[in-house]
PDB file of N, CA and C in Angstrom:
ATOM      1  N   THR T  10       0.832  -1.188   0.000  1.00 85.00           N
ATOM      2  CA  THR T  10       0.000   0.000   0.000  1.00 85.00           C
ATOM      3  C   THR T  10       0.876   1.252   0.000  1.00 85.00           C
ATOM      4  N   VAL T  11       0.249   2.360  -0.253  1.00 91.00           N
ATOM      5  CA  VAL T  11       0.963   3.645  -0.260  1.00 91.00           C
ATOM      6  C   VAL T  11       1.504   3.945   1.134  1.00 91.00           C
ATOM      7  N   GLU T  12       0.700   3.670   2.154  1.00 92.00           N
ATOM      8  CA  GLU T  12       1.120   3.920   3.531  1.00 92.00           C
ATOM      9  C   GLU T  12       2.356   3.100   3.897  1.00 92.00           C
ATOM     10  N   GLU T  13       2.376   1.839   3.495  1.00 92.00           N
ATOM     11  CA  GLU T  13       3.533   0.980   3.776  1.00 92.00           C
ATOM     12  C   GLU T  13       4.776   1.482   3.052  1.00 92.00           C
ATOM     13  N   LYS T  14       4.599   1.879   1.800  1.00 93.00           N
ATOM     14  CA  LYS T  14       5.736   2.392   1.023  1.00 93.00           C
ATOM     15  C   LYS T  14       6.303   3.658   1.669  1.00 93.00           C
ATOM     16  N   GLU T  15       5.406   4.523   2.149  1.00 95.00           N
ATOM     17  CA  GLU T  15       5.853   5.752   2.827  1.00 95.00           C
ATOM     18  C   GLU T  15       6.590   5.423   4.123  1.00 95.00           C
ATOM     19  N   SER T  16       6.114   4.424   4.867  1.00 95.00           N
ATOM     20  CA  SER T  16       6.787   4.009   6.105  1.00 95.00           C
ATOM     21  C   SER T  16       8.191   3.511   5.806  1.00 95.00           C
ATOM     22  N   LEU T  17       8.325   2.731   4.744  1.00 96.00           N
ATOM     23  CA  LEU T  17       9.645   2.206   4.375  1.00 96.00           C
ATOM     24  C   LEU T  17      10.577   3.328   3.927  1.00 96.00           C
ATOM     25  N   GLN T  18      10.071   4.271   3.150  1.00 97.00           N
ATOM     26  CA  GLN T  18      10.903   5.384   2.703  1.00 97.00           C
ATOM     27  C   GLN T  18      11.375   6.224   3.893  1.00 97.00           C
ATOM     28  N   LYS T  19      10.480   6.454   4.855  1.00 97.00           N
ATOM     29  CA  LYS T  19      10.855   7.199   6.063  1.00 97.00           C
ATOM     30  C   LYS T  19      11.930   6.430   6.825  1.00 97.00           C
ATOM     31  N   LEU T  20      11.755   5.126   6.950  1.00 97.00           N
ATOM     32  CA  LEU T  20      12.729   4.283   7.645  1.00 97.00           C
ATOM     33  C   LEU T  20      14.098   4.384   6.975  1.00 97.00           C
ATOM     34  N   TYR T  21      14.137   4.230   5.660  1.00 97.00           N
ATOM     35  CA  TYR T  21      15.417   4.293   4.934  1.00 97.00           C
ATOM     36  C   TYR T  21      16.074   5.653   5.123  1.00 97.00           C
ATOM     37  N   HIS T  22      15.274   6.716   5.032  1.00 97.00           N
ATOM     38  CA  HIS T  22      15.794   8.074   5.184  1.00 97.00           C
ATOM     39  C   HIS T  22      16.420   8.263   6.569  1.00 97.00           C
ATOM     40  N   LEU T  23      15.724   7.810   7.612  1.00 97.00           N
ATOM     41  CA  LEU T  23      16.240   7.963   8.977  1.00 97.00           C
ATOM     42  C   LEU T  23      17.508   7.132   9.193  1.00 97.00           C
ATOM     43  N   LEU T  24      17.520   5.901   8.689  1.00 97.00           N
ATOM     44  CA  LEU T  24      18.662   5.015   8.916  1.00 97.00           C
ATOM     45  C   LEU T  24      19.937   5.495   8.210  1.00 97.00           C
ATOM     46  N   GLU T  25      19.785   6.273   7.140  1.00 96.00           N
ATOM     47  CA  GLU T  25      20.979   6.736   6.426  1.00 96.00           C
ATOM     48  C   GLU T  25      21.285   8.214   6.667  1.00 96.00           C
ATOM     49  N   ALA T  26      20.639   8.816   7.655  1.00 96.00           N
ATOM     50  CA  ALA T  26      20.829  10.237   7.949  1.00 96.00           C
ATOM     51  C   ALA T  26      22.244  10.535   8.448  1.00 96.00           C
ATOM     52  N   LYS T  27      22.654  11.776   8.317  1.00 96.00           N
ATOM     53  CA  LYS T  27      23.978  12.185   8.786  1.00 96.00           C
ATOM     54  C   LYS T  27      24.039  12.274  10.309  1.00 96.00           C
ATOM     55  N   GLY T  28      23.013  12.830  10.926  1.00 96.00           N
ATOM     56  CA  GLY T  28      23.021  13.029  12.372  1.00 96.00           C
ATOM     57  C   GLY T  28      22.756  11.743  13.132  1.00 96.00           C
ATOM     58  N   PHE T  29      23.525  11.510  14.191  1.00 96.00           N
ATOM     59  CA  PHE T  29      23.377  10.255  14.924  1.00 96.00           C
ATOM     60  C   PHE T  29      22.017  10.145  15.604  1.00 96.00           C
ATOM     61  N   GLN T  30      21.451  11.268  16.068  1.00 97.00           N
ATOM     62  CA  GLN T  30      20.134  11.202  16.709  1.00 97.00           C
ATOM     63  C   GLN T  30      19.068  10.767  15.708  1.00 97.00           C
ATOM     64  N   THR T  31      19.186  11.211  14.481  1.00 97.00           N
ATOM     65  CA  THR T  31      18.237  10.828  13.445  1.00 97.00           C
ATOM     66  C   THR T  31      18.384   9.348  13.120  1.00 97.00           C
ATOM     67  N   ARG T  32      19.613   8.860  13.094  1.00 97.00           N
ATOM     68  CA  ARG T  32      19.826   7.417  12.865  1.00 97.00           C
ATOM     69  C   ARG T  32      19.244   6.605  14.017  1.00 97.00           C
ATOM     70  N   MET T  33      19.353   7.139  15.246  1.00 97.00           N
ATOM     71  CA  MET T  33      18.745   6.478  16.406  1.00 97.00           C
ATOM     72  C   MET T  33      17.221   6.406  16.238  1.00 97.00           C
ATOM     73  N   GLU T  34      16.629   7.471  15.697  1.00 97.00           N
ATOM     74  CA  GLU T  34      15.186   7.459  15.424  1.00 97.00           C
ATOM     75  C   GLU T  34      14.848   6.352  14.426  1.00 97.00           C
ATOM     76  N   GLY T  35      15.700   6.170  13.431  1.00 97.00           N
ATOM     77  CA  GLY T  35      15.476   5.125  12.438  1.00 97.00           C
ATOM     78  C   GLY T  35      15.515   3.739  13.058  1.00 97.00           C
ATOM     79  N   VAL T  36      16.450   3.524  13.958  1.00 97.00           N
ATOM     80  CA  VAL T  36      16.553   2.237  14.654  1.00 97.00           C
ATOM     81  C   VAL T  36      15.298   2.007  15.495  1.00 97.00           C
ATOM     82  N   ALA T  37      14.825   3.055  16.178  1.00 97.00           N
ATOM     83  CA  ALA T  37      13.602   2.948  16.981  1.00 97.00           C
ATOM     84  C   ALA T  37      12.390   2.671  16.098  1.00 97.00           C
ATOM     85  N   LEU T  38      12.323   3.321  14.939  1.00 97.00           N
ATOM     86  CA  LEU T  38      11.215   3.091  14.013  1.00 97.00           C
ATOM     87  C   LEU T  38      11.228   1.649  13.506  1.00 97.00           C
ATOM     88  N   LEU T  39      12.397   1.115  13.228  1.00 97.00           N
ATOM     89  CA  LEU T  39      12.478  -0.261  12.774  1.00 97.00           C
ATOM     90  C   LEU T  39      11.935  -1.219  13.823  1.00 97.00           C
ATOM     91  N   LEU T  40      12.279  -0.998  15.074  1.00 97.00           N
ATOM     92  CA  LEU T  40      11.746  -1.843  16.149  1.00 97.00           C
ATOM     93  C   LEU T  40      10.229  -1.701  16.231  1.00 97.00           C
ATOM     94  N   ASP T  41       9.743  -0.472  16.161  1.00 96.00           N
ATOM     95  CA  ASP T  41       8.300  -0.239  16.218  1.00 96.00           C
ATOM     96  C   ASP T  41       7.583  -0.951  15.064  1.00 96.00           C
ATOM     97  N   LEU T  42       8.116  -0.839  13.854  1.00 96.00           N
ATOM     98  CA  LEU T  42       7.500  -1.503  12.704  1.00 96.00           C
ATOM     99  C   LEU T  42       7.585  -3.023  12.831  1.00 96.00           C
ATOM    100  N   SER T  43       8.646  -3.517  13.440  1.00 95.00           N
ATOM    101  CA  SER T  43       8.776  -4.962  13.646  1.00 95.00           C
ATOM    102  C   SER T  43       7.680  -5.472  14.576  1.00 95.00           C
ATOM    103  N   LYS T  44       7.275  -4.627  15.528  1.00 95.00           N
ATOM    104  CA  LYS T  44       6.220  -4.997  16.472  1.00 95.00           C
ATOM    105  C   LYS T  44       4.826  -4.814  15.874  1.00 95.00           C
ATOM    106  N   THR T  45       4.630  -3.695  15.164  1.00 95.00           N
ATOM    107  CA  THR T  45       3.289  -3.359  14.688  1.00 95.00           C
ATOM    108  C   THR T  45       2.986  -3.883  13.283  1.00 95.00           C
ATOM    109  N   SER T  46       4.014  -4.060  12.457  1.00 94.00           N
ATOM    110  CA  SER T  46       3.826  -4.509  11.066  1.00 94.00           C
ATOM    111  C   SER T  46       4.874  -5.556  10.694  1.00 94.00           C
ATOM    112  N   PRO T  47       4.924  -6.670  11.420  1.00 94.00           N
ATOM    113  CA  PRO T  47       5.966  -7.662  11.132  1.00 94.00           C
ATOM    114  C   PRO T  47       5.932  -8.186   9.701  1.00 94.00           C
ATOM    115  N   GLN T  48       4.751  -8.235   9.098  1.00 94.00           N
ATOM    116  CA  GLN T  48       4.650  -8.714   7.711  1.00 94.00           C
ATOM    117  C   GLN T  48       5.345  -7.748   6.750  1.00 94.00           C
ATOM    118  N   LEU T  49       5.203  -6.453   6.996  1.00 95.00           N
ATOM    119  CA  LEU T  49       5.862  -5.442   6.169  1.00 95.00           C
ATOM    120  C   LEU T  49       7.380  -5.611   6.250  1.00 95.00           C
ATOM    121  N   ILE T  50       7.894  -5.784   7.453  1.00 95.00           N
ATOM    122  CA  ILE T  50       9.339  -5.958   7.641  1.00 95.00           C
ATOM    123  C   ILE T  50       9.794  -7.266   6.993  1.00 95.00           C
ATOM    124  N   SER T  51       9.061  -8.333   7.224  1.00 94.00           N
ATOM    125  CA  SER T  51       9.426  -9.645   6.676  1.00 94.00           C
ATOM    126  C   SER T  51       9.474  -9.616   5.154  1.00 94.00           C
ATOM    127  N   THR T  52       8.495  -8.969   4.544  1.00 94.00           N
ATOM    128  CA  THR T  52       8.410  -8.905   3.088  1.00 94.00           C
ATOM    129  C   THR T  52       9.566  -8.112   2.485  1.00 94.00           C
ATOM    130  N   ASN T  53      10.058  -7.122   3.205  1.00 96.00           N
ATOM    131  CA  ASN T  53      11.098  -6.222   2.688  1.00 96.00           C
ATOM    132  C   ASN T  53      12.428  -6.374   3.421  1.00 96.00           C
ATOM    133  N   ILE T  54      12.652  -7.523   4.024  1.00 95.00           N
ATOM    134  CA  ILE T  54      13.794  -7.720   4.926  1.00 95.00           C
ATOM    135  C   ILE T  54      15.148  -7.439   4.269  1.00 95.00           C
ATOM    136  N   ALA T  55      15.350  -7.890   3.044  1.00 94.00           N
ATOM    137  CA  ALA T  55      16.655  -7.709   2.397  1.00 94.00           C
ATOM    138  C   ALA T  55      16.958  -6.222   2.180  1.00 94.00           C
ATOM    139  N   GLN T  56      15.970  -5.473   1.679  1.00 95.00           N
ATOM    140  CA  GLN T  56      16.183  -4.046   1.444  1.00 95.00           C
ATOM    141  C   GLN T  56      16.390  -3.301   2.763  1.00 95.00           C
ATOM    142  N   ILE T  57      15.599  -3.643   3.764  1.00 96.00           N
ATOM    143  CA  ILE T  57      15.715  -2.976   5.060  1.00 96.00           C
ATOM    144  C   ILE T  57      17.101  -3.213   5.658  1.00 96.00           C
ATOM    145  N   PHE T  58      17.595  -4.436   5.553  1.00 93.00           N
ATOM    146  CA  PHE T  58      18.880  -4.739   6.162  1.00 93.00           C
ATOM    147  C   PHE T  58      20.060  -4.175   5.392  1.00 93.00           C
ATOM    148  N   ASP T  59      19.849  -3.757   4.136  1.00 92.00           N
ATOM    149  CA  ASP T  59      20.894  -3.007   3.435  1.00 92.00           C
ATOM    150  C   ASP T  59      21.219  -1.743   4.237  1.00 92.00           C
ATOM    151  N   TYR T  60      20.209  -1.147   4.832  1.00 94.00           N
ATOM    152  CA  TYR T  60      20.382   0.066   5.631  1.00 94.00           C
ATOM    153  C   TYR T  60      20.726  -0.255   7.082  1.00 94.00           C
ATOM    154  N   PHE T  61      20.039  -1.246   7.647  1.00 95.00           N
ATOM    155  CA  PHE T  61      20.197  -1.540   9.069  1.00 95.00           C
ATOM    156  C   PHE T  61      21.578  -2.094   9.416  1.00 95.00           C
ATOM    157  N   VAL T  62      22.164  -2.883   8.546  1.00 92.00           N
ATOM    158  CA  VAL T  62      23.500  -3.438   8.810  1.00 92.00           C
ATOM    159  C   VAL T  62      24.520  -2.307   8.986  1.00 92.00           C
ATOM    160  N   LEU T  63      24.309  -1.217   8.284  1.00 92.00           N
ATOM    161  CA  LEU T  63      25.193  -0.059   8.454  1.00 92.00           C
ATOM    162  C   LEU T  63      25.120   0.494   9.872  1.00 92.00           C
ATOM    163  N   ARG T  64      23.954   0.423  10.497  1.00 95.00           N
ATOM    164  CA  ARG T  64      23.793   0.926  11.861  1.00 95.00           C
ATOM    165  C   ARG T  64      24.406  -0.027  12.881  1.00 95.00           C
ATOM    166  N   ILE T  65      24.433  -1.310  12.578  1.00 93.00           N
ATOM    167  CA  ILE T  65      25.084  -2.275  13.466  1.00 93.00           C
ATOM    168  C   ILE T  65      26.586  -1.992  13.520  1.00 93.00           C
ATOM    169  N   ASN T  66      27.111  -1.413  12.456  1.00 90.00           N
ATOM    170  CA  ASN T  66      28.534  -1.065  12.396  1.00 90.00           C
ATOM    171  C   ASN T  66      28.732   0.451  12.371  1.00 90.00           C
ATOM    172  N   ASP T  67      27.807   1.185  12.954  1.00 93.00           N
ATOM    173  CA  ASP T  67      27.838   2.648  12.949  1.00 93.00           C
ATOM    174  C   ASP T  67      29.111   3.170  13.622  1.00 93.00           C
ATOM    175  N   THR T  68      29.549   4.336  13.184  1.00 92.00           N
ATOM    176  CA  THR T  68      30.736   4.959  13.789  1.00 92.00           C
ATOM    177  C   THR T  68      30.415   5.543  15.168  1.00 92.00           C
ATOM    178  N   HIS T  69      29.161   5.828  15.431  1.00 94.00           N
ATOM    179  CA  HIS T  69      28.748   6.382  16.724  1.00 94.00           C
ATOM    180  C   HIS T  69      28.342   5.226  17.635  1.00 94.00           C
ATOM    181  N   LYS T  70      29.002   5.107  18.786  1.00 92.00           N
ATOM    182  CA  LYS T  70      28.789   3.923  19.630  1.00 92.00           C
ATOM    183  C   LYS T  70      27.371   3.814  20.174  1.00 92.00           C
ATOM    184  N   LYS T  71      26.688   4.942  20.410  1.00 94.00           N
ATOM    185  CA  LYS T  71      25.314   4.871  20.912  1.00 94.00           C
ATOM    186  C   LYS T  71      24.377   4.269  19.862  1.00 94.00           C
ATOM    187  N   VAL T  72      24.581   4.655  18.607  1.00 95.00           N
ATOM    188  CA  VAL T  72      23.757   4.110  17.522  1.00 95.00           C
ATOM    189  C   VAL T  72      24.033   2.617  17.377  1.00 95.00           C
ATOM    190  N   LYS T  73      25.306   2.274  17.375  1.00 94.00           N
ATOM    191  CA  LYS T  73      25.705   0.877  17.230  1.00 94.00           C
ATOM    192  C   LYS T  73      25.124   0.021  18.355  1.00 94.00           C
ATOM    193  N   GLN T  74      25.263   0.493  19.581  1.00 94.00           N
ATOM    194  CA  GLN T  74      24.769  -0.265  20.732  1.00 94.00           C
ATOM    195  C   GLN T  74      23.251  -0.430  20.649  1.00 94.00           C
ATOM    196  N   ARG T  75      22.540   0.639  20.326  1.00 96.00           N
ATOM    197  CA  ARG T  75      21.077   0.557  20.247  1.00 96.00           C
ATOM    198  C   ARG T  75      20.645  -0.355  19.106  1.00 96.00           C
ATOM    199  N   ALA T  76      21.344  -0.294  17.977  1.00 95.00           N
ATOM    200  CA  ALA T  76      21.010  -1.167  16.848  1.00 95.00           C
ATOM    201  C   ALA T  76      21.170  -2.636  17.239  1.00 95.00           C
ATOM    202  N   LEU T  77      22.214  -2.948  17.979  1.00 93.00           N
ATOM    203  CA  LEU T  77      22.425  -4.332  18.431  1.00 93.00           C
ATOM    204  C   LEU T  77      21.341  -4.761  19.418  1.00 93.00           C
ATOM    205  N   GLU T  78      20.933  -3.850  20.299  1.00 94.00           N
ATOM    206  CA  GLU T  78      19.865  -4.159  21.251  1.00 94.00           C
ATOM    207  C   GLU T  78      18.539  -4.389  20.519  1.00 94.00           C
ATOM    208  N   VAL T  79      18.262  -3.541  19.538  1.00 95.00           N
ATOM    209  CA  VAL T  79      17.038  -3.684  18.746  1.00 95.00           C
ATOM    210  C   VAL T  79      17.067  -4.991  17.966  1.00 95.00           C
ATOM    211  N   LEU T  80      18.220  -5.322  17.430  1.00 93.00           N
ATOM    212  CA  LEU T  80      18.350  -6.583  16.695  1.00 93.00           C
ATOM    213  C   LEU T  80      17.985  -7.771  17.578  1.00 93.00           C
ATOM    214  N   ALA T  81      18.435  -7.751  18.822  1.00 92.00           N
ATOM    215  CA  ALA T  81      18.112  -8.847  19.742  1.00 92.00           C
ATOM    216  C   ALA T  81      16.599  -8.975  19.918  1.00 92.00           C
ATOM    217  N   GLU T  82      15.911  -7.838  20.018  1.00 93.00           N
ATOM    218  CA  GLU T  82      14.449  -7.876  20.138  1.00 93.00           C
ATOM    219  C   GLU T  82      13.802  -8.347  18.843  1.00 93.00           C
ATOM    220  N   MET T  83      14.343  -7.905  17.711  1.00 93.00           N
ATOM    221  CA  MET T  83      13.771  -8.273  16.414  1.00 93.00           C
ATOM    222  C   MET T  83      13.880  -9.771  16.149  1.00 93.00           C
ATOM    223  N   ILE T  84      14.937 -10.383  16.620  1.00 90.00           N
ATOM    224  CA  ILE T  84      15.107 -11.817  16.407  1.00 90.00           C
ATOM    225  C   ILE T  84      13.919 -12.566  17.007  1.00 90.00           C
ATOM    226  N   GLY T  85      13.498 -12.154  18.191  1.00 90.00           N
ATOM    227  CA  GLY T  85      12.336 -12.777  18.818  1.00 90.00           C
ATOM    228  C   GLY T  85      11.033 -12.485  18.096  1.00 90.00           C
ATOM    229  N   LEU T  86      10.947 -11.310  17.481  1.00 91.00           N
ATOM    230  CA  LEU T  86       9.719 -10.911  16.794  1.00 91.00           C
ATOM    231  C   LEU T  86       9.602 -11.503  15.394  1.00 91.00           C
ATOM    232  N   LEU T  87      10.717 -11.570  14.681  1.00 90.00           N
ATOM    233  CA  LEU T  87      10.670 -11.931  13.265  1.00 90.00           C
ATOM    234  C   LEU T  87      11.124 -13.360  12.960  1.00 90.00           C
ATOM    235  N   GLU T  88      11.913 -13.939  13.838  1.00 84.00           N
ATOM    236  CA  GLU T  88      12.396 -15.315  13.742  1.00 84.00           C
ATOM    237  C   GLU T  88      12.799 -15.727  12.326  1.00 84.00           C
ATOM    238  N   ASP T  89      12.007 -16.583  11.681  1.00 86.00           N
ATOM    239  CA  ASP T  89      12.373 -17.154  10.382  1.00 86.00           C
ATOM    240  C   ASP T  89      12.481 -16.122   9.265  1.00 86.00           C
ATOM    241  N   ALA T  90      11.846 -14.978   9.414  1.00 91.00           N
ATOM    242  CA  ALA T  90      11.915 -13.942   8.380  1.00 91.00           C
ATOM    243  C   ALA T  90      13.335 -13.407   8.220  1.00 91.00           C
ATOM    244  N   LEU T  91      14.184 -13.612   9.233  1.00 91.00           N
ATOM    245  CA  LEU T  91      15.564 -13.114   9.181  1.00 91.00           C
ATOM    246  C   LEU T  91      16.501 -14.037   8.408  1.00 91.00           C
ATOM    247  N   THR T  92      16.030 -15.214   8.038  1.00 91.00           N
ATOM    248  CA  THR T  92      16.879 -16.184   7.344  1.00 91.00           C
ATOM    249  C   THR T  92      17.620 -15.597   6.141  1.00 91.00           C
ATOM    250  N   PRO T  93      16.961 -14.814   5.266  1.00 92.00           N
ATOM    251  CA  PRO T  93      17.681 -14.284   4.089  1.00 92.00           C
ATOM    252  C   PRO T  93      18.840 -13.343   4.425  1.00 92.00           C
ATOM    253  N   VAL T  94      18.843 -12.765   5.625  1.00 93.00           N
ATOM    254  CA  VAL T  94      19.890 -11.799   5.987  1.00 93.00           C
ATOM    255  C   VAL T  94      20.793 -12.313   7.109  1.00 93.00           C
ATOM    256  N   MET T  95      20.676 -13.574   7.436  1.00 90.00           N
ATOM    257  CA  MET T  95      21.396 -14.135   8.590  1.00 90.00           C
ATOM    258  C   MET T  95      22.916 -13.991   8.467  1.00 90.00           C
ATOM    259  N   ILE T  96      23.472 -14.275   7.318  1.00 89.00           N
ATOM    260  CA  ILE T  96      24.932 -14.193   7.151  1.00 89.00           C
ATOM    261  C   ILE T  96      25.406 -12.761   7.402  1.00 89.00           C
ATOM    262  N   ARG T  97      24.701 -11.785   6.845  1.00 87.00           N
ATOM    263  CA  ARG T  97      25.085 -10.383   7.058  1.00 87.00           C
ATOM    264  C   ARG T  97      24.958  -9.990   8.526  1.00 87.00           C
ATOM    265  N   LEU T  98      23.945 -10.506   9.195  1.00 85.00           N
ATOM    266  CA  LEU T  98      23.773 -10.211  10.615  1.00 85.00           C
ATOM    267  C   LEU T  98      24.916 -10.778  11.441  1.00 85.00           C
ATOM    268  N   VAL T  99      25.258 -12.016  11.182  1.00 86.00           N
ATOM    269  CA  VAL T  99      26.346 -12.660  11.934  1.00 86.00           C
ATOM    270  C   VAL T  99      27.649 -11.899  11.715  1.00 86.00           C
ATOM    271  N   GLU T 100      27.907 -11.493  10.491  1.00 86.00           N
ATOM    272  CA  GLU T 100      29.125 -10.717  10.211  1.00 86.00           C
ATOM    273  C   GLU T 100      29.125  -9.405  10.988  1.00 86.00           C
ATOM    274  N   GLY T 101      27.993  -8.701  10.997  1.00 83.00           N
ATOM    275  CA  GLY T 101      27.901  -7.427  11.711  1.00 83.00           C
ATOM    276  C   GLY T 101      28.064  -7.590  13.209  1.00 83.00           C
ATOM    277  N   ILE T 102      27.447  -8.625  13.761  1.00 84.00           N
ATOM    278  CA  ILE T 102      27.552  -8.875  15.198  1.00 84.00           C
ATOM    279  C   ILE T 102      28.977  -9.265  15.557  1.00 84.00           C
ATOM    280  N   THR T 103      29.580 -10.125  14.764  1.00 85.00           N
ATOM    281  CA  THR T 103      30.932 -10.605  15.040  1.00 85.00           C
ATOM    282  C   THR T 103      31.932  -9.460  15.104  1.00 85.00           C
ATOM    283  N   LYS T 104      31.797  -8.489  14.213  1.00 82.00           N
ATOM    284  CA  LYS T 104      32.704  -7.331  14.229  1.00 82.00           C
ATOM    285  C   LYS T 104      32.638  -6.588  15.565  1.00 82.00           C
ATOM    286  N   ASN T 105      31.469  -6.607  16.186  1.00 81.00           N
ATOM    287  CA  ASN T 105      31.275  -5.869  17.435  1.00 81.00           C
ATOM    288  C   ASN T 105      31.696  -6.651  18.668  1.00 81.00           C
ATOM    289  N   LEU T 106      31.936  -7.927  18.545  1.00 79.00           N
ATOM    290  CA  LEU T 106      32.379  -8.716  19.694  1.00 79.00           C
ATOM    291  C   LEU T 106      33.758  -8.283  20.177  1.00 79.00           C
ATOM    292  N   ASN T 107      34.527  -7.673  19.291  1.00 78.00           N
ATOM    293  CA  ASN T 107      35.868  -7.204  19.640  1.00 78.00           C
ATOM    294  C   ASN T 107      35.879  -5.759  20.124  1.00 78.00           C
ATOM    295  N   SER T 108      34.708  -5.156  20.263  1.00 81.00           N
ATOM    296  CA  SER T 108      34.633  -3.758  20.668  1.00 81.00           C
ATOM    297  C   SER T 108      35.192  -3.559  22.077  1.00 81.00           C
ATOM    298  N   LYS T 109      35.937  -2.469  22.233  1.00 81.00           N
ATOM    299  CA  LYS T 109      36.461  -2.115  23.551  1.00 81.00           C
ATOM    300  C   LYS T 109      35.390  -1.437  24.406  1.00 81.00           C
ATOM    301  N   ASP T 110      34.314  -0.969  23.755  1.00 83.00           N
ATOM    302  CA  ASP T 110      33.218  -0.341  24.489  1.00 83.00           C
ATOM    303  C   ASP T 110      32.371  -1.431  25.142  1.00 83.00           C
ATOM    304  N   PRO T 111      32.255  -1.422  26.471  1.00 83.00           N
ATOM    305  CA  PRO T 111      31.528  -2.503  27.159  1.00 83.00           C
ATOM    306  C   PRO T 111      30.060  -2.595  26.752  1.00 83.00           C
ATOM    307  N   GLY T 112      29.412  -1.469  26.483  1.00 83.00           N
ATOM    308  CA  GLY T 112      28.006  -1.487  26.081  1.00 83.00           C
ATOM    309  C   GLY T 112      27.812  -2.155  24.733  1.00 83.00           C
ATOM    310  N   VAL T 113      28.685  -1.827  23.792  1.00 82.00           N
ATOM    311  CA  VAL T 113      28.607  -2.425  22.453  1.00 82.00           C
ATOM    312  C   VAL T 113      28.928  -3.909  22.532  1.00 82.00           C
ATOM    313  N   HIS T 114      29.978  -4.244  23.254  1.00 76.00           N
ATOM    314  CA  HIS T 114      30.377  -5.656  23.397  1.00 76.00           C
ATOM    315  C   HIS T 114      29.247  -6.484  24.006  1.00 76.00           C
ATOM    316  N   THR T 115      28.628  -5.971  25.052  1.00 82.00           N
ATOM    317  CA  THR T 115      27.537  -6.686  25.716  1.00 82.00           C
ATOM    318  C   THR T 115      26.342  -6.841  24.793  1.00 82.00           C
ATOM    319  N   ALA T 116      26.010  -5.785  24.062  1.00 80.00           N
ATOM    320  CA  ALA T 116      24.879  -5.849  23.132  1.00 80.00           C
ATOM    321  C   ALA T 116      25.121  -6.852  22.023  1.00 80.00           C
ATOM    322  N   ALA T 117      26.392  -6.953  21.570  1.00 78.00           N
ATOM    323  CA  ALA T 117      26.732  -7.922  20.511  1.00 78.00           C
ATOM    324  C   ALA T 117      26.569  -9.323  21.063  1.00 78.00           C
TER     325      ALA T 117
END
């Protein structure tokens, strides 16, 4: 629908924004959509994760940590829908296991 397409465009815009607070909003929106519209997220999982994987490896530690925390919640919400992006997720999480930041390391 038009509404779903607009939600996805807003999500992509927020996730690729320059400002870290705006990227944090995008991560929060993704979690919200995963809860309220899991079918929308599942149907568009590959495109969404093109943007979201960048946040898992964000240069700003708060964004990175929150993205990892949201990912943990999304796994419970979306389960099998994540199969097409599993390899990319594992790679993104693995990179963060070596983080010197305790919050990022714990979230990974």
